[in-house]
Coordinates of C-alpha atoms and ligand atoms in Angstrom, one line a residue:
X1 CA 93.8 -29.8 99.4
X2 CA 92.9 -32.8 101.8
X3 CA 94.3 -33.7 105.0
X4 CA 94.4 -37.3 106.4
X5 CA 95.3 -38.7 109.9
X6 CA 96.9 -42.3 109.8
X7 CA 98.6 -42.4 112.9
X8 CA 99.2 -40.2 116.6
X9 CA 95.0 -39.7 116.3
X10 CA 93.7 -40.1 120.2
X11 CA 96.9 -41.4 121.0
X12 CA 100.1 -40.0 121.4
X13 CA 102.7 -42.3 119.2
X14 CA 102.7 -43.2 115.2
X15 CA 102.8 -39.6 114.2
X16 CA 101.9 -40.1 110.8
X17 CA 99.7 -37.0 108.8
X18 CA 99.5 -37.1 104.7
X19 CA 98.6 -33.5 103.0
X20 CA 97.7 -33.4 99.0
X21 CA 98.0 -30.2 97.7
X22 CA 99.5 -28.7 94.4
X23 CA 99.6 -32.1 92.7
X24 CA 101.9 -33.2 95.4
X25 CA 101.8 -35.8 98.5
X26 CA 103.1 -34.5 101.6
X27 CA 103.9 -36.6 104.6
X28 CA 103.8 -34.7 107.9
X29 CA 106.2 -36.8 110.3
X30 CA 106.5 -40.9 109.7
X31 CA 106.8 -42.0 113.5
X32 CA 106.7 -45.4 114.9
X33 CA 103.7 -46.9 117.8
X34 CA 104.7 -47.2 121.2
X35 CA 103.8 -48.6 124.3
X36 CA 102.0 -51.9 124.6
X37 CA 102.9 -54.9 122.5
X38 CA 99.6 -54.5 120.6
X39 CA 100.6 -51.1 119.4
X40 CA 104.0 -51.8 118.3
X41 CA 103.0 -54.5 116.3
X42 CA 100.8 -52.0 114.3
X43 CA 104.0 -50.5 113.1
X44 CA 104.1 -54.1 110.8
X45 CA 101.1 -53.5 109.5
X46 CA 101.2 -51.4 105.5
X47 CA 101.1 -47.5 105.2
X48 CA 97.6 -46.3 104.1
X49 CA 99.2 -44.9 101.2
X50 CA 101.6 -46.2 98.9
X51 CA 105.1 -44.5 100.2
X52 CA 106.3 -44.8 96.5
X53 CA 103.5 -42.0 95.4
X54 CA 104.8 -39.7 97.8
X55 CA 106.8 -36.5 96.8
X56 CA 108.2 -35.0 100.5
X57 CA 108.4 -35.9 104.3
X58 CA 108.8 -33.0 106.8
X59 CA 110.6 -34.4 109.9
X60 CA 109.2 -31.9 112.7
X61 CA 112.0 -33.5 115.4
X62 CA 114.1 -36.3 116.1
X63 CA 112.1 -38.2 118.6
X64 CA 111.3 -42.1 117.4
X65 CA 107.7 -41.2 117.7
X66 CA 108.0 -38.8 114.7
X67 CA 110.9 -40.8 112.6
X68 CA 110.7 -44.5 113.3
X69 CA 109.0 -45.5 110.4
X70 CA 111.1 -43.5 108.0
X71 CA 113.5 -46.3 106.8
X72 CA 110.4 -48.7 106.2
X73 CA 109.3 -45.5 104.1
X74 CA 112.0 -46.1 102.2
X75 CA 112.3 -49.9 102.2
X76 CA 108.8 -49.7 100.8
X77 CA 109.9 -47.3 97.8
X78 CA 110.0 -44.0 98.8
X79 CA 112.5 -41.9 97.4
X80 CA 111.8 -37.8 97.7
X81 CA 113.0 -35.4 100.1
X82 CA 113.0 -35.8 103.8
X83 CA 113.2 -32.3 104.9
X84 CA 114.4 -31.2 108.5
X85 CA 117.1 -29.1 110.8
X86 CA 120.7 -30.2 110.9
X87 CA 120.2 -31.5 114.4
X88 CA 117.3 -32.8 113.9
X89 CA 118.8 -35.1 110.9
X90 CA 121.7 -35.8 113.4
X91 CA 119.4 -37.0 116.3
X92 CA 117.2 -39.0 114.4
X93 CA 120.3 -40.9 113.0
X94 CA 121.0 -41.6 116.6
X95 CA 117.7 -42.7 117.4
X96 CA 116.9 -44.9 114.5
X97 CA 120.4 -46.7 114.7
X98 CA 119.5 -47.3 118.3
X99 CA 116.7 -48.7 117.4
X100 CA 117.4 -50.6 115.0
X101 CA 119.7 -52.4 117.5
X102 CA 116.3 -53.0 119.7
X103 CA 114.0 -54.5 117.3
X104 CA 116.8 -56.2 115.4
X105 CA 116.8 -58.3 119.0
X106 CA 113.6 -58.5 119.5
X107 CA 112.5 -59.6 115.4
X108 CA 115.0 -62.0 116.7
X109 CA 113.4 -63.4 119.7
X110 CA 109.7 -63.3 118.3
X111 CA 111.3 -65.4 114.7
X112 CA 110.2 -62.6 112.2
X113 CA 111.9 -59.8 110.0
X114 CA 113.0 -56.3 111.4
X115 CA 110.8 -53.8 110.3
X116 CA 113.9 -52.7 108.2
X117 CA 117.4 -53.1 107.5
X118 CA 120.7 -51.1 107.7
X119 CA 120.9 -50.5 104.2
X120 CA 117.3 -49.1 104.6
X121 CA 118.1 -46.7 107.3
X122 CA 121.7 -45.5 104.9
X123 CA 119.3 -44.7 101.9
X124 CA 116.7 -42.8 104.6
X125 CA 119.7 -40.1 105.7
X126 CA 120.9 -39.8 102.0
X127 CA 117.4 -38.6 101.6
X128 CA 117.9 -35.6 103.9
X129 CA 117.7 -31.9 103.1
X130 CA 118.4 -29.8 106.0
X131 CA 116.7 -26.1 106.8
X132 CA 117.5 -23.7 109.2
X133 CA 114.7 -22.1 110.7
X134 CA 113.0 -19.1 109.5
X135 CA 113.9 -19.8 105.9
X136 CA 111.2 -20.2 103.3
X137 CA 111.6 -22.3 100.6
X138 CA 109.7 -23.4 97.9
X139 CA 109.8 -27.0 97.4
X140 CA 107.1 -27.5 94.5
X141 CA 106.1 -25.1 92.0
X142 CA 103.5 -22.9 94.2
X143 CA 104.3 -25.0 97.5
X144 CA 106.2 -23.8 100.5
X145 CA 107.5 -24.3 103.7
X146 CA 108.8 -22.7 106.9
X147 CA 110.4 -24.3 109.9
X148 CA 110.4 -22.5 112.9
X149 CA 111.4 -23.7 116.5
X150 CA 109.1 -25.5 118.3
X151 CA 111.0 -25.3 121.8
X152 CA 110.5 -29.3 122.3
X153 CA 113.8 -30.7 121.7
X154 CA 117.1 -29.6 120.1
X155 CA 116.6 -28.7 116.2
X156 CA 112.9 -29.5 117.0
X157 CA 110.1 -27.6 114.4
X158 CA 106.9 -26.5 113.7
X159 CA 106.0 -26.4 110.0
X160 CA 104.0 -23.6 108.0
X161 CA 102.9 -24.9 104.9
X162 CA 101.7 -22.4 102.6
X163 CA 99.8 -23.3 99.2
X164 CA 96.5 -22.9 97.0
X165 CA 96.2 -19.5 98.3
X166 CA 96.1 -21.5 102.5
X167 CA 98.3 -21.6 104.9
X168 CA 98.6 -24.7 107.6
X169 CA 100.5 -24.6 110.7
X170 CA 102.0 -28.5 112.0
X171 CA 103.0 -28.4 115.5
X172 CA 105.1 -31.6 115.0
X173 CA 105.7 -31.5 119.2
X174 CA 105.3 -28.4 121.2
X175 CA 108.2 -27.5 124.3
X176 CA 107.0 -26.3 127.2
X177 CA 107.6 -23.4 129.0
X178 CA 110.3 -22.0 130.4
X179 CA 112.6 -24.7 128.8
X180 CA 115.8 -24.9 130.6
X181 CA 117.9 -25.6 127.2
X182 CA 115.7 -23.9 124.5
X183 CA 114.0 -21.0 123.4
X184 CA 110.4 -20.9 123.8
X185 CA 108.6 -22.3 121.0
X186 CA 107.9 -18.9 118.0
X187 CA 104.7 -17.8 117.3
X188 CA 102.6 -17.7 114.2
X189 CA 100.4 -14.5 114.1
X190 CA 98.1 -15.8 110.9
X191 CA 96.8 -19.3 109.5
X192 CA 93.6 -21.0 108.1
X193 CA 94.5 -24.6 109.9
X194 CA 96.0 -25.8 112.3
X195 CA 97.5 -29.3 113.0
X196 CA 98.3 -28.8 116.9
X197 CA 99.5 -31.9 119.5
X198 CA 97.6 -32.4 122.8
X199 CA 100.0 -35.0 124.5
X200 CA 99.1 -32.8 127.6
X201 CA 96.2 -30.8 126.1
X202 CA 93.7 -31.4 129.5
X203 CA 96.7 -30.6 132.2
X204 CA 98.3 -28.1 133.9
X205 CA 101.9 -28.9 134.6
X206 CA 103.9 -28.6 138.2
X207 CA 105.0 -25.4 138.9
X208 CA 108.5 -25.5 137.3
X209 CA 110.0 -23.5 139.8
X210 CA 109.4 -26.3 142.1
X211 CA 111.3 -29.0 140.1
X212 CA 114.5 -28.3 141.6
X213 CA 113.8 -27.9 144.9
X214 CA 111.7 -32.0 144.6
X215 CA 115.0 -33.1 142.5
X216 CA 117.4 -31.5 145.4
X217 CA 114.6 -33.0 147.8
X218 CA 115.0 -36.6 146.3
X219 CA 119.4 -36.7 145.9
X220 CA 119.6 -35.0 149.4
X221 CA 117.4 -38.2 150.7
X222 CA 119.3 -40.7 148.4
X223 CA 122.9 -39.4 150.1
X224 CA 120.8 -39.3 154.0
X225 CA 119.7 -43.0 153.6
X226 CA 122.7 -43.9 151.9
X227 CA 120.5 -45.5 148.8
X228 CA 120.2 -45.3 145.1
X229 CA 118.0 -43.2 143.1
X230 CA 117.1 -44.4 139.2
X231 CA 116.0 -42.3 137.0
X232 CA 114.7 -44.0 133.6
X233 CA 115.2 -41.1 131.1
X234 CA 114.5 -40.4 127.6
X235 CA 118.2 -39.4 126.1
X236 CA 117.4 -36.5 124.1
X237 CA 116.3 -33.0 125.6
X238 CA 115.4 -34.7 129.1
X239 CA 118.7 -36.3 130.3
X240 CA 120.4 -33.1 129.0
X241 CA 118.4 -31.2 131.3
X242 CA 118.8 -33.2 134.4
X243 CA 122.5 -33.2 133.6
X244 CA 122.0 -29.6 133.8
X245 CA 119.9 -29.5 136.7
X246 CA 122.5 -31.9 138.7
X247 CA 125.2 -29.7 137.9
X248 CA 123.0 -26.8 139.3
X249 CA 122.4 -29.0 142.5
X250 CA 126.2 -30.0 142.8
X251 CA 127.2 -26.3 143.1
X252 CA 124.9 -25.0 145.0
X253 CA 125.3 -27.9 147.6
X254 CA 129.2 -28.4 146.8
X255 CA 128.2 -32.0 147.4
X256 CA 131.2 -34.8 146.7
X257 CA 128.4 -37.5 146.9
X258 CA 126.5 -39.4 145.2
X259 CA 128.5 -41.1 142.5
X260 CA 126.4 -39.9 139.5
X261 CA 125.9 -42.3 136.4
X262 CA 125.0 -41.8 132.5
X263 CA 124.4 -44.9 131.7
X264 CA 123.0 -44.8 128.0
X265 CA 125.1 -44.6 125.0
X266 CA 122.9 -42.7 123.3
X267 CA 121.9 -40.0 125.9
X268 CA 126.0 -39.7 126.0
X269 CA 126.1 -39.4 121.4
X270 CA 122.6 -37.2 122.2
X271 CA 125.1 -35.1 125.1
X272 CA 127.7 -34.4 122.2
X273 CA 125.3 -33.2 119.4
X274 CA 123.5 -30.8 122.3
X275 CA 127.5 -29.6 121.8
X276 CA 127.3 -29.0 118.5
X277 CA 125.0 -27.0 117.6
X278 CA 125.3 -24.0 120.4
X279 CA 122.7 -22.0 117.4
X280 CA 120.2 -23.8 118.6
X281 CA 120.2 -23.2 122.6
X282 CA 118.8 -20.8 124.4
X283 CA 119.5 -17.5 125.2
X284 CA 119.6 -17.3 129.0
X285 CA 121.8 -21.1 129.2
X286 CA 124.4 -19.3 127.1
X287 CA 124.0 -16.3 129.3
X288 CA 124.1 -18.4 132.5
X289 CA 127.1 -20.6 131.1
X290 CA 129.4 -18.6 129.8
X291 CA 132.1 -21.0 130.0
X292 CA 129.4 -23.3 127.5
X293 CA 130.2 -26.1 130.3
X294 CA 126.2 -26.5 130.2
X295 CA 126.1 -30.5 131.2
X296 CA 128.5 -31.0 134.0
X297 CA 130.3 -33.6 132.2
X298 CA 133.2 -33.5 134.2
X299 CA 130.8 -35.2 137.3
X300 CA 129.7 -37.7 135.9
X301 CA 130.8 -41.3 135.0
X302 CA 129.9 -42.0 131.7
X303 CA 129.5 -45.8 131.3
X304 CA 129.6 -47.0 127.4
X305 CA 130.0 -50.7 127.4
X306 CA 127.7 -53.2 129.3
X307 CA 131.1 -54.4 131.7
X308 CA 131.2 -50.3 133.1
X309 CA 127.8 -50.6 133.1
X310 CA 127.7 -53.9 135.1
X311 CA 130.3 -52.3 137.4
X312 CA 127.9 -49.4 138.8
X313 CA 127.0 -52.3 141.2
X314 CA 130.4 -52.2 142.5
X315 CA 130.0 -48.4 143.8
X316 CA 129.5 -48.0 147.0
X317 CA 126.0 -46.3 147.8
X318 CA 124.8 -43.6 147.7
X319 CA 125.0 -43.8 144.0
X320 CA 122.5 -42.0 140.8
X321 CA 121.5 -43.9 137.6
X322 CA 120.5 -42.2 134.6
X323 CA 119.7 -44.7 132.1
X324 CA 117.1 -45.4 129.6
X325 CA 114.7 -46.3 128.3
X326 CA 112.5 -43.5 129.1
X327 CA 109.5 -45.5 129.4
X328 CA 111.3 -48.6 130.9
X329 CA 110.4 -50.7 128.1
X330 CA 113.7 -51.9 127.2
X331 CA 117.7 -50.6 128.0
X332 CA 119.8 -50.8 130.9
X333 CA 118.0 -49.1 133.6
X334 CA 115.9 -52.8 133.4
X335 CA 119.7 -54.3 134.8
X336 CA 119.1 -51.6 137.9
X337 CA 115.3 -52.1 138.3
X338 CA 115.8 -55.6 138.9
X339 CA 118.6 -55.2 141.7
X340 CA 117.5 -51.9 143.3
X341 CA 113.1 -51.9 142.9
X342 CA 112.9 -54.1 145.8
X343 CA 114.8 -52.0 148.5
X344 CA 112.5 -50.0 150.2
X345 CA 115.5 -47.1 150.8
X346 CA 115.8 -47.0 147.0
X347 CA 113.8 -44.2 144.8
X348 CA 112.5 -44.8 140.8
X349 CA 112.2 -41.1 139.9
X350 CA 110.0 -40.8 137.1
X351 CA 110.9 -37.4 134.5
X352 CA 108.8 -38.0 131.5
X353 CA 105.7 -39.5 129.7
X354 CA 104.7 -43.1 129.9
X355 CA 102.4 -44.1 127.2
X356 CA 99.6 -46.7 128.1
X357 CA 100.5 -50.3 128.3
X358 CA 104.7 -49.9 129.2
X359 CA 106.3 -51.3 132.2
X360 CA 106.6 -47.3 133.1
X361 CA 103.0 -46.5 133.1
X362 CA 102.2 -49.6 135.0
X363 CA 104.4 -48.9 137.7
X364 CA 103.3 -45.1 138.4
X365 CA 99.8 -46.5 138.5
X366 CA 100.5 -48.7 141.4
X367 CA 102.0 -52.0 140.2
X368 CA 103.5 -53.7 143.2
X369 CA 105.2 -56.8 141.0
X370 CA 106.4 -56.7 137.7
X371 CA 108.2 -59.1 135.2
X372 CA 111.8 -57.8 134.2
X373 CA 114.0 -60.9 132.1
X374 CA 111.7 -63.3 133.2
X375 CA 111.9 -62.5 136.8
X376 CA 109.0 -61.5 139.5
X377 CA 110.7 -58.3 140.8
X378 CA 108.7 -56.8 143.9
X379 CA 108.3 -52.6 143.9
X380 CA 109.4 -51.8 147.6
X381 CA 111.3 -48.4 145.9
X382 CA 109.9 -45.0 146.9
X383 CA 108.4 -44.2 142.7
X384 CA 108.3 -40.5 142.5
X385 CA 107.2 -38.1 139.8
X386 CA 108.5 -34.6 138.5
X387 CA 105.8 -33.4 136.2
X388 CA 107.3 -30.5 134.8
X389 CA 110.3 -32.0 133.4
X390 CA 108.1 -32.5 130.7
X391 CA 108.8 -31.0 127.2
X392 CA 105.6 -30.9 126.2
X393 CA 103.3 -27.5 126.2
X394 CA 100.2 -28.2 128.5
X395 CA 96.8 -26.7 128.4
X396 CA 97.5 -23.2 129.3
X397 CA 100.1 -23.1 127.2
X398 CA 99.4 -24.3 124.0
X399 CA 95.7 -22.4 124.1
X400 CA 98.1 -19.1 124.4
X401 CA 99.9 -20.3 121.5
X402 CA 97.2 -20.6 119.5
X403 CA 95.3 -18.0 120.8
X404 CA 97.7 -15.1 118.5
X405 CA 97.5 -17.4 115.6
X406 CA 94.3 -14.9 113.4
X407 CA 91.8 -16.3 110.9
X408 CA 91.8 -20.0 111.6
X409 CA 88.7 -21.9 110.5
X410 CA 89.8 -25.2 111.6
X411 CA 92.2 -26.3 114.1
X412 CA 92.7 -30.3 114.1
X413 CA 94.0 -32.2 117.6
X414 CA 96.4 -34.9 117.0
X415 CA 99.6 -36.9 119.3
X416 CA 97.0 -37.1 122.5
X417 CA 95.1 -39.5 124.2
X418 CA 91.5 -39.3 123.9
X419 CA 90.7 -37.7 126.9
X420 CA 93.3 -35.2 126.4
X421 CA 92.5 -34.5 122.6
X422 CA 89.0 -34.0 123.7
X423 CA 89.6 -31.6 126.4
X424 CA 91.7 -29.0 124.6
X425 CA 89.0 -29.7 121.3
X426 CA 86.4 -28.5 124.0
X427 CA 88.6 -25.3 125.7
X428 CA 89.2 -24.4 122.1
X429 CA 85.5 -24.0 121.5
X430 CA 84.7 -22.6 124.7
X431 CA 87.4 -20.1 125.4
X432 CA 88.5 -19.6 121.6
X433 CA 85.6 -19.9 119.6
X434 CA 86.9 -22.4 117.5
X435 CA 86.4 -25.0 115.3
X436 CA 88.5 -27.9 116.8
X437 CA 88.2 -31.7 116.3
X438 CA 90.1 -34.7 117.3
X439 CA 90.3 -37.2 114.0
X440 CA 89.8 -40.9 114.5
X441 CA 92.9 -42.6 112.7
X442 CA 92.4 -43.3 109.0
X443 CA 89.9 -40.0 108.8
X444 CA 90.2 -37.6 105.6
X445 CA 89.6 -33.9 105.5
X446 CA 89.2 -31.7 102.8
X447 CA 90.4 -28.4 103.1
Ligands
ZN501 ZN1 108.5 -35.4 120.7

């Protein structure tokens, strides 16, 4: 059996982990590179294998970082199984259709192909076989798998693979703790290795408790000096939450102000699969909500087409903008950085991660200009942070999680950057006793 680590290997995107065993190749997530120019164009360069030679892909969750090289997969020749949850398949259709649109555009701009085409990402979701979690099945002759949920985003899974007599746990993504739409991620009392992700592995996250009173904080200022508050969000699992948590705020305050904006089409598609699949919520939101009404919808505007989203302008202040992307690399909440960033009144309220080298990341570290279409756009906003919006496990966490997991010889760090690979490698070790490495991309382990 041999493990090798092509992508999300001291960094966080390009998740991307082959496993031979039984005879068979098994690809552990098939995500695309984020971030800085220099890392997306990595996503051009060839697999390290030949996707044709490949039997299975286990798709842990929807998130492009884990599926956006899936329809090149294919493009390329593959043509097994792409196993996964039912909302997971139904997200990552949502995501990779998005982004199609994206880098369709941008191919455009920069005069070269799309990484693939439509008919590409058709044959990917034909290739789809969904399972539930909890449910083992054997997909080779002496090789299984189990899914169960990882508490990151809706459908989202860890994976135990189970053959030549060894059993290896894949985190895919970890969810953090207490999730305010999902159950806690399950627990795995026995393994030999472990594939875990260390996106925070070095941190300790906010108190949660505290994150509505700062997001109550931020809205009450917002209506006092009569401004506009963005909010660049990632439109799976987070904008659901703040959706939730703005609901939460509007009853406790019985406020009739701000106007409230969703302006992403596909937070809104994201909004109505959430709906779908109640199975797959927690506990205590359904116990909370009996009424299922868990997003507010009936608050806020929902702006599909660019002339409702050109028309939030009109609104008088004070006014909220949820709008992606996430990591402010591209989408519409550029349109509202432009016109609001250089009003001093105005707040950028940042919810999630920011990988090295986007517009995001650059701003939170202090950037007082930035380019958006061309344009030198001065940041006067107020840019504030909620850490524990974040739906990743940190330290603390994900050591408890693995510290149940008996018998483990090796336990492999992936989906980090260096310094935070390192770090939870090093607490392993110290407060675990054990063996834990962080692979450099394109490294090889037998098992
Ligand atoms: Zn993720």
């Amino acid at each position: 059996m041999r493990v090798s680590f092509f992508g999300a290997s001291r960094e966080v995107t390009g998740a991307n982990f082959l496993l031979e065993t039984a005879g068979k190749k098994l690809l552990l997530d098939c995500g695309i590179f984020q971030g800085s120019r220099e890392a997306e164009s990595l996503n051009y360069d060839k697999f390290s294998f030949d996707p044709k030679y490949l039997d299975f892909v286990i798709v842990g969750h929807a998130h492009l970082d884990h599926t956006g090289r899936l329809p090149k997969l294919v493009k390329e020749g593959f043509s097994g199984k792409i196993f996964a949850t039912a909302p997971t398949k139904e997200l990552a259709e949502l995501v990779l259709k998005d982004n199609y649109k994206l880098m369709s555009e941008e191919a455009q701009r920069d005069n070269h192909k799309p990484l693939y085409g439509l008919e590409d990402l058709a044959r990917t979701m034909q290739l789809f076989e969904l399972l539930s979690w909890n449910e083992t099945v054997e997909i080779s002759p002496g090789l299984k798998i189990t899914f169960r949920n990882a508490g990151h985003i809706l459908g989202s899974s860890t994976c135990l693979v189970a053959s030549e007599g060894k059993k290896i746990i894949y985190t895919s993504d970890l969810g953090n703790k207490p999730a305010t739409l999902l159950n806690p991620p399950d627990i795995y009392d026995e393994a030999d290795y472990l594939i875990c992700e260390s996106t925070y592995g070095g941190r300790i996250h906010e108190d949660s408790a505290k994150r509505m009173q700062l997001l109550s904080e931020i809205i009450s200022s917002t209506i006092a000096k009569n401004s506009v508050l963005m909010i660049p969000s990632f439109a799976i699992e987070r904008t659901q939450e703040l959706l939730h948590d703005i609901d939460k705020f509007c009853d406790l305050e019985g406020c009739t102000k701000p106007a409230f904006f969703l302006d992403s089409p596909l937070a809104s598609k994201a909004t109505a699969v959430f709906k779908k699949y109640p199975d797959y919520l927690g506990k205590k939101l359904k116990s909370e909500n009996p009424d299922s009404d868990f997003f507010g919808l009936g608050r806020i505007k929902i702006t599909s087409t660019v002339e409702e989203s050109k028309a939030i302008n009109d609104y008088s202040n004070p006014k909220v903008i949820i709008a992606g992307s996430g990591m402010m690399n591209g989408g519409r909440i550029l349109h509202h950085m432009r016109r609001y960033l250089p009003n001093s009144d105005n707040t950028l309220l940042i919810v999630g991660y920011l990988a090295r080298g986007s517009l995001g990341r650059r701003i939170i570290d202090g950037q007082k200009e930035i380019r958006i279409f061309g344009e030198t756009i001065k940041v006067n906003a107020k840019v504030k942070k909620i850490g524990s919006y974040s739906a990743h496990a940190d330290m603390p966490q994900i050591i408890e999680w693995i510290s149940i997991i008996k018998s483990l010889k090796k336990v492999f760090i992936i989906h980090g950057e260096s310094d935070q690979s390192l770090a939870l490698a090093k607490t392993l070790k110290e407060q675990l006793n054990l063996e834990a490495l962080a692979p450099q991309k394109g490294e090889s382990y037998e098992l």
